Amino acid sequence: MKHAIFVTGGKQYRVAEGDVIFIEKLDVEAGEAVKFDQVLAVIGEENSVFGTPVIEGASVSANVVKNGKSKKVRVYKMKPKKGYRRTQGHRQPYTKVQIETINA
């Protein structure tokens, strides 16, 4: 099984062909193809290639499944003995992608 490590949205992801992952939101509609070209490493059964810092010409192709928001996180701030209390909610946007091919 061939794996690749690539960077998108300031985070690194290790994927194989057919994987479905949640990444930081991209400005791409559902059903469209997206290509990640910042590939740090390609790990195969027999050989591995590591970039310095990226592998030239390597890419990971994926298909966008959907865009959405994750579950709500409650943020509560309080200063004791001062009467200061604030509640805020946050829902992080994401893009769900399915990995199609790893080109190395």
Short mmCIF file of C-alpha atoms in Angstrom, two decimals, residues 17-89:
data_model
loop_
_atom_site.label_atom_id
_atom_site.label_comp_id
_atom_site.label_asym_id
_atom_site.label_seq_id
_atom_site.Cartn_x
_atom_site.Cartn_y
_atom_site.Cartn_z
CA GLU A 17 -5.54 5.96 -2.11
CA GLY A 18 -9.24 5.70 -1.28
CA ASP A 19 -8.99 7.45 2.11
CA VAL A 20 -11.63 10.01 3.11
CA ILE A 21 -10.29 12.86 5.26
CA PHE A 22 -11.47 16.16 6.72
CA ILE A 23 -9.18 19.11 5.93
CA GLU A 24 -9.31 22.87 6.45
CA LYS A 25 -11.93 24.55 4.25
CA LEU A 26 -11.06 25.02 0.57
CA ASP A 27 -12.88 27.30 -1.88
CA VAL A 28 -13.96 24.36 -4.04
CA GLU A 29 -17.49 23.08 -4.66
CA ALA A 30 -18.58 19.50 -3.98
CA GLY A 31 -17.89 17.09 -6.84
CA GLU A 32 -14.86 19.00 -8.15
CA ALA A 33 -11.31 17.69 -8.27
CA VAL A 34 -8.48 19.22 -6.25
CA LYS A 35 -4.73 18.64 -6.50
CA PHE A 36 -2.23 18.94 -3.63
CA ASP A 37 1.33 19.54 -4.84
CA GLN A 38 3.15 20.10 -1.55
CA VAL A 39 4.03 16.43 -1.02
CA LEU A 40 6.61 15.86 1.72
CA ALA A 41 7.03 12.09 1.38
CA VAL A 42 5.82 9.09 -0.58
CA ILE A 43 6.09 5.78 1.28
CA GLY A 44 5.76 2.55 -0.68
CA GLU A 45 6.09 -1.11 0.19
CA GLU A 46 9.59 -1.42 -1.25
CA ASN A 47 10.94 2.12 -1.47
CA SER A 48 10.31 5.55 0.05
CA VAL A 49 11.03 9.04 -1.23
CA PHE A 50 11.44 12.03 1.10
CA GLY A 51 11.55 15.61 -0.09
CA THR A 52 13.77 18.47 1.03
CA PRO A 53 11.26 19.94 1.92
CA VAL A 54 8.92 18.85 -0.93
CA ILE A 55 9.19 16.30 -3.73
CA GLU A 56 9.39 17.99 -7.14
CA GLY A 57 6.67 16.80 -9.53
CA ALA A 58 4.78 14.77 -6.93
CA SER A 59 1.08 15.40 -6.29
CA VAL A 60 -1.98 13.95 -4.60
CA SER A 61 -5.28 14.10 -6.50
CA ALA A 62 -8.55 14.16 -4.58
CA ASN A 63 -12.26 14.61 -5.14
CA VAL A 64 -14.27 16.98 -2.91
CA VAL A 65 -17.15 15.13 -1.24
CA LYS A 66 -18.70 18.07 0.66
CA ASN A 67 -18.11 21.28 2.58
CA GLY A 68 -19.51 21.69 6.07
CA LYS A 69 -19.04 22.79 9.66
CA SER A 70 -17.93 20.67 12.60
CA LYS A 71 -19.77 20.41 15.91
CA LYS A 72 -20.11 23.51 18.04
CA VAL A 73 -17.45 24.21 20.66
CA ARG A 74 -18.50 26.36 23.63
CA VAL A 75 -15.97 28.99 24.75
CA TYR A 76 -16.60 30.31 28.28
CA LYS A 77 -14.64 33.18 29.79
CA MET A 78 -14.95 34.27 33.40
CA LYS A 79 -13.09 36.56 35.78
CA PRO A 80 -13.82 35.63 39.39
CA LYS A 81 -15.24 38.26 41.76
CA LYS A 82 -15.68 40.77 38.90
CA GLY A 83 -19.01 39.72 37.39
CA TYR A 84 -17.46 39.08 33.97
CA ARG A 85 -18.91 36.07 32.16
CA ARG A 86 -19.01 35.48 28.38
CA THR A 87 -20.17 32.44 26.42
CA GLN A 88 -19.31 32.11 22.76
CA GLY A 89 -19.75 29.29 20.26
#
